[in-house]
Tab-separated table of C-alpha atoms in Angstrom:
chain	number	residue	atom	x	y	z
A	642	MET	CA	36.622	33.258	9.591
A	643	PRO	CA	38.599	30.008	9.631
A	644	SER	CA	37.006	27.024	7.944
A	645	LEU	CA	35.932	24.029	9.979
A	646	PRO	CA	38.256	21.034	9.963
A	647	ARG	CA	37.160	18.257	7.615
A	648	PHE	CA	36.355	15.877	10.513
A	649	SER	CA	34.041	18.553	11.990
A	650	LEU	CA	32.155	18.841	8.712
A	651	CYS	CA	31.789	15.063	8.615
A	652	ALA	CA	30.513	15.074	12.183
A	653	LEU	CA	27.946	17.761	11.344
A	654	ALA	CA	26.797	15.754	8.341
A	655	LEU	CA	26.374	12.653	10.486
A	656	VAL	CA	24.407	14.606	13.087
A	657	SER	CA	22.143	16.038	10.366
A	658	LEU	CA	21.593	12.580	8.933
A	659	ALA	CA	20.752	11.182	12.361
A	660	LEU	CA	18.263	13.983	12.987
A	661	ALA	CA	16.605	13.387	9.639
A	662	GLN	CA	16.370	9.642	10.233
A	663	GLY	CA	14.904	10.234	13.691
A	664	ALA	CA	12.242	12.575	12.330
A	665	LEU	CA	11.372	10.172	9.511
A	666	GLU	CA	11.080	7.258	11.933
A	667	GLU	CA	8.786	9.273	14.188
A	668	MET	CA	6.553	9.983	11.193
A	669	ARG	CA	6.568	6.334	10.099
A	670	SER	CA	5.685	5.193	13.621
A	671	SER	CA	2.779	7.625	13.791
A	672	LEU	CA	1.396	6.285	10.503
A	673	GLU	CA	1.895	2.652	11.508
A	674	GLU	CA	0.133	3.245	14.833
A	675	GLY	CA	-2.809	5.014	13.219
A	676	PHE	CA	-2.119	8.559	14.432
A	677	TYR	CA	-2.996	9.977	11.025
A	678	ALA	CA	-4.283	13.366	12.155
A	679	ILE	CA	-1.128	14.139	14.152
A	680	ALA	CA	0.997	12.997	11.220
A	681	ALA	CA	-0.926	15.174	8.757
A	682	GLN	CA	-1.406	18.277	10.880
A	683	VAL	CA	1.730	18.424	13.042
A	684	LEU	CA	4.542	16.070	12.096
A	685	GLY	CA	4.210	16.276	8.315
A	686	PRO	CA	4.421	20.064	7.908
A	687	SER	CA	7.350	20.207	10.311
A	688	LEU	CA	9.110	17.367	8.504
A	689	VAL	CA	8.977	18.907	5.020
A	690	ALA	CA	9.879	22.338	6.385
A	691	GLU	CA	12.986	20.932	8.042
A	692	PHE	CA	13.959	18.545	5.218
A	693	PRO	CA	12.573	20.105	2.008
A	694	ASP	CA	14.975	18.173	-0.253
A	695	ASP	CA	14.230	14.737	1.196
A	696	PRO	CA	11.773	12.799	-1.015
A	697	GLU	CA	10.846	10.468	1.847
A	698	ALA	CA	9.706	13.419	3.954
A	699	HIS	CA	7.299	14.514	1.220
A	700	PHE	CA	6.141	10.932	0.616
A	701	LEU	CA	5.348	10.305	4.276
A	702	TYR	CA	3.508	13.609	4.529
A	703	ALA	CA	1.582	12.731	1.355
A	704	SER	CA	0.651	9.375	2.904
A	705	ALA	CA	-0.701	11.091	6.007
A	706	LEU	CA	-2.716	13.522	3.897
A	707	TYR	CA	-4.172	10.675	1.842
A	708	LEU	CA	-5.165	8.837	5.004
A	709	THR	CA	-6.899	11.972	6.349
A	710	ASP	CA	-8.881	12.450	3.123
A	711	ASP	CA	-6.952	15.349	1.594
A	712	PRO	CA	-6.090	13.914	-1.836
A	713	ALA	CA	-5.311	17.245	-3.507
A	714	GLU	CA	-2.587	18.197	-1.025
A	715	ALA	CA	-1.423	14.584	-0.907
A	716	ARG	CA	-0.917	14.697	-4.673
A	717	SER	CA	1.048	17.954	-4.332
A	718	GLN	CA	3.401	16.451	-1.747
A	719	LEU	CA	3.779	13.219	-3.690
A	720	GLU	CA	4.698	15.100	-6.870
A	721	GLN	CA	7.477	16.797	-4.924
A	722	ALA	CA	8.683	13.403	-3.674
A	723	LEU	CA	8.656	11.996	-7.209
A	724	ALA	CA	10.562	15.019	-8.520
A	725	LEU	CA	13.253	14.512	-5.873
A	726	ALA	CA	13.570	10.725	-6.267
A	727	PRO	CA	15.748	9.605	-9.205
A	728	GLU	CA	13.788	6.337	-9.504
A	729	PRO	CA	10.358	6.246	-7.859
A	730	PRO	CA	10.159	3.447	-5.268
A	731	ALA	CA	7.243	1.037	-5.410
A	732	ALA	CA	5.651	2.667	-2.358
A	733	TYR	CA	5.516	6.042	-4.144
A	734	LEU	CA	3.908	4.449	-7.197
A	735	ARG	CA	1.382	2.655	-5.009
A	736	LEU	CA	0.308	5.902	-3.378
A	737	SER	CA	0.178	7.580	-6.786
A	738	GLY	CA	-2.117	4.834	-8.059
A	739	LEU	CA	-4.410	5.123	-5.058
A	740	LEU	CA	-4.600	8.878	-5.523
A	741	TYR	CA	-5.407	8.501	-9.220
A	742	ALA	CA	-8.160	6.073	-8.251
A	743	ALA	CA	-9.560	8.620	-5.782
A	744	GLU	CA	-9.354	11.274	-8.505
A	745	GLY	CA	-11.296	9.081	-10.955
A	746	ASP	CA	-8.393	8.437	-13.348
A	747	GLY	CA	-8.672	4.678	-13.635
A	748	ALA	CA	-6.130	4.193	-16.419
A	749	ARG	CA	-3.326	5.953	-14.547
A	750	ALA	CA	-4.351	4.284	-11.297
A	751	LEU	CA	-4.020	0.823	-12.805
A	752	ALA	CA	-0.746	1.660	-14.553
A	753	ASP	CA	0.922	2.890	-11.350
A	754	LEU	CA	-0.483	0.123	-9.150
A	755	GLU	CA	0.525	-2.589	-11.620
A	756	ARG	CA	4.043	-1.161	-11.791
A	757	ALA	CA	4.242	-0.886	-8.005
A	758	ALA	CA	3.067	-4.481	-7.526
A	759	GLY	CA	5.542	-5.739	-10.110
A	760	LEU	CA	8.449	-3.922	-8.508
A	761	SER	CA	7.613	-4.813	-4.917
A	762	GLN	CA	5.960	-8.248	-5.229
A	763	ASP	CA	4.089	-7.026	-2.141
A	764	HIS	CA	0.864	-8.654	-0.957
A	765	ASP	CA	-0.978	-5.480	0.050
A	766	THR	CA	0.112	-3.563	-3.052
A	767	ALA	CA	-1.135	-6.398	-5.256
A	768	LEU	CA	-4.450	-6.394	-3.367
A	769	ASP	CA	-4.812	-2.650	-4.003
A	770	TRP	CA	-4.115	-3.192	-7.702
A	771	GLY	CA	-6.677	-5.984	-7.841
A	772	ARG	CA	-9.311	-4.039	-5.937
A	773	VAL	CA	-9.060	-1.023	-8.249
A	774	ALA	CA	-9.062	-3.228	-11.360
A	775	TRP	CA	-12.113	-5.080	-10.047
A	776	GLN	CA	-13.956	-1.832	-9.327
A	777	LEU	CA	-13.223	-0.702	-12.890
A	778	GLY	CA	-14.495	-3.976	-14.338
A	779	ASP	CA	-11.062	-5.051	-15.580
A	780	TYR	CA	-11.408	-8.647	-14.419
A	781	ASP	CA	-8.317	-9.957	-16.208
A	782	ARG	CA	-6.077	-7.472	-14.421
A	783	ALA	CA	-7.903	-8.098	-11.152
A	784	LEU	CA	-7.184	-11.819	-11.414
A	785	ALA	CA	-3.540	-11.167	-12.287
A	786	ALA	CA	-3.249	-8.946	-9.222
A	787	PHE	CA	-4.931	-11.410	-6.856
A	788	ASP	CA	-2.818	-14.242	-8.285
A	789	LEU	CA	0.284	-12.205	-7.471
A	790	ALA	CA	-0.980	-11.514	-3.935
A	791	ALA	CA	-1.785	-15.205	-3.425
A	792	ALA	CA	1.765	-16.180	-4.445
A	793	THR	CA	3.416	-14.045	-1.744
A	794	PRO	CA	4.276	-15.416	1.716
A	795	GLU	CA	1.447	-13.310	3.176
A	796	GLY	CA	-0.897	-14.799	0.585
A	797	GLY	CA	-0.153	-18.206	2.068
A	798	ARG	CA	-1.277	-16.977	5.487
A	799	GLU	CA	-4.111	-14.531	4.686
A	800	VAL	CA	-7.428	-15.437	3.045
A	801	TRP	CA	-8.026	-12.221	1.103
A	802	ALA	CA	-6.176	-12.957	-2.126
A	803	GLN	CA	-7.936	-16.287	-2.633
A	804	LEU	CA	-11.273	-14.903	-1.471
A	805	ASN	CA	-11.019	-12.024	-3.935
A	806	ARG	CA	-9.942	-14.408	-6.696
A	807	GLY	CA	-13.091	-16.403	-6.034
A	808	ARG	CA	-15.291	-13.314	-6.137
A	809	VAL	CA	-13.912	-12.273	-9.519
A	810	LEU	CA	-14.165	-15.805	-10.885
A	811	MET	CA	-17.807	-15.886	-9.789
A	812	ALA	CA	-18.430	-12.672	-11.720
A	813	LEU	CA	-16.876	-14.368	-14.768
A	814	GLU	CA	-19.017	-17.486	-14.138
A	815	ARG	CA	-15.901	-19.639	-13.966
A	816	TRP	CA	-17.511	-21.802	-11.319
A	817	PRO	CA	-14.989	-24.644	-10.803
A	818	GLU	CA	-12.135	-22.158	-10.417
A	819	ALA	CA	-14.210	-20.054	-8.042
A	820	LEU	CA	-14.946	-23.140	-5.913
A	821	GLY	CA	-11.228	-23.894	-5.792
A	822	ALA	CA	-10.391	-20.352	-4.705
A	823	PHE	CA	-12.935	-20.368	-1.855
A	824	GLU	CA	-11.757	-23.778	-0.709
A	825	ALA	CA	-8.165	-22.509	-0.766
A	826	ALA	CA	-9.170	-19.511	1.374
A	827	ILE	CA	-10.786	-21.836	3.922
A	828	MET	CA	-7.730	-24.109	4.052
A	829	ILE	CA	-5.384	-21.127	4.461
A	830	PHE	CA	-7.347	-19.809	7.406
A	831	GLU	CA	-7.615	-23.205	9.094
A	832	ALA	CA	-3.887	-23.810	8.657
A	833	ASN	CA	-2.973	-20.474	10.234
A	834	ASP	CA	-5.790	-19.850	12.734
A	835	PRO	CA	-4.386	-19.361	16.254
A	836	GLY	CA	-7.708	-20.576	17.665
A	837	VAL	CA	-8.325	-17.418	19.679
A	838	GLY	CA	-11.579	-15.469	19.381
A	839	LEU	CA	-14.144	-15.552	16.622
A	840	PRO	CA	-13.294	-16.664	13.072
A	841	ALA	CA	-12.146	-13.908	10.721
A	842	PRO	CA	-14.833	-12.333	8.494
A	843	GLY	CA	-13.005	-13.547	5.397
A	844	TYR	CA	-13.238	-17.145	6.613
A	845	VAL	CA	-16.975	-16.827	7.178
A	846	GLU	CA	-17.472	-15.200	3.782
A	847	ALA	CA	-15.507	-17.951	2.041
A	848	PHE	CA	-18.037	-20.497	3.349
A	849	PHE	CA	-20.914	-18.239	2.308
A	850	ARG	CA	-19.551	-17.814	-1.210
A	851	LEU	CA	-18.855	-21.529	-1.440
A	852	GLY	CA	-22.496	-22.127	-0.536
A	853	GLU	CA	-23.625	-19.735	-3.265
């Protein structure tokens, strides 16, 4: 049987790549839009069956499984993604940390979340790191995480990093710093409030904590 011309092989490779990217984007869209069950039960299994050597396919499936409360299978899929990725992206480490937290392994959870936040400088990843550290009573790490979240562009628009900083500082009885954090949360909301609908819960809580 004659071999395919080189340009035909290149065309097939491009078609395969386009199909893979289309399937991955469909999975990402389902997760972003909150269709977790469809992603976990339908799209995810099909994705990893069709692209078994693609780490992103396993990562996205693991994300869907985590979001549908199946941490054991999520861990299995994530381990496959990590084995296929030469350097684990921050998003993979974040999910790994969240899974370790769900599994009760606080030390590994904090290690992966701290690494993910450092690599990504991402607001939500830093908040996850801080939340887990706070739950484990590691207030120094929690403050470091919420400081990182507050320093991001999103931290200048969202109240949660400063609000959480204030909560931790209250627990440490560092009252002047806690007051400053709650006041910062209030100012952030007022500077970015579109003026539509009721105030955000975080804004209301900042006033409550300030009153305390």
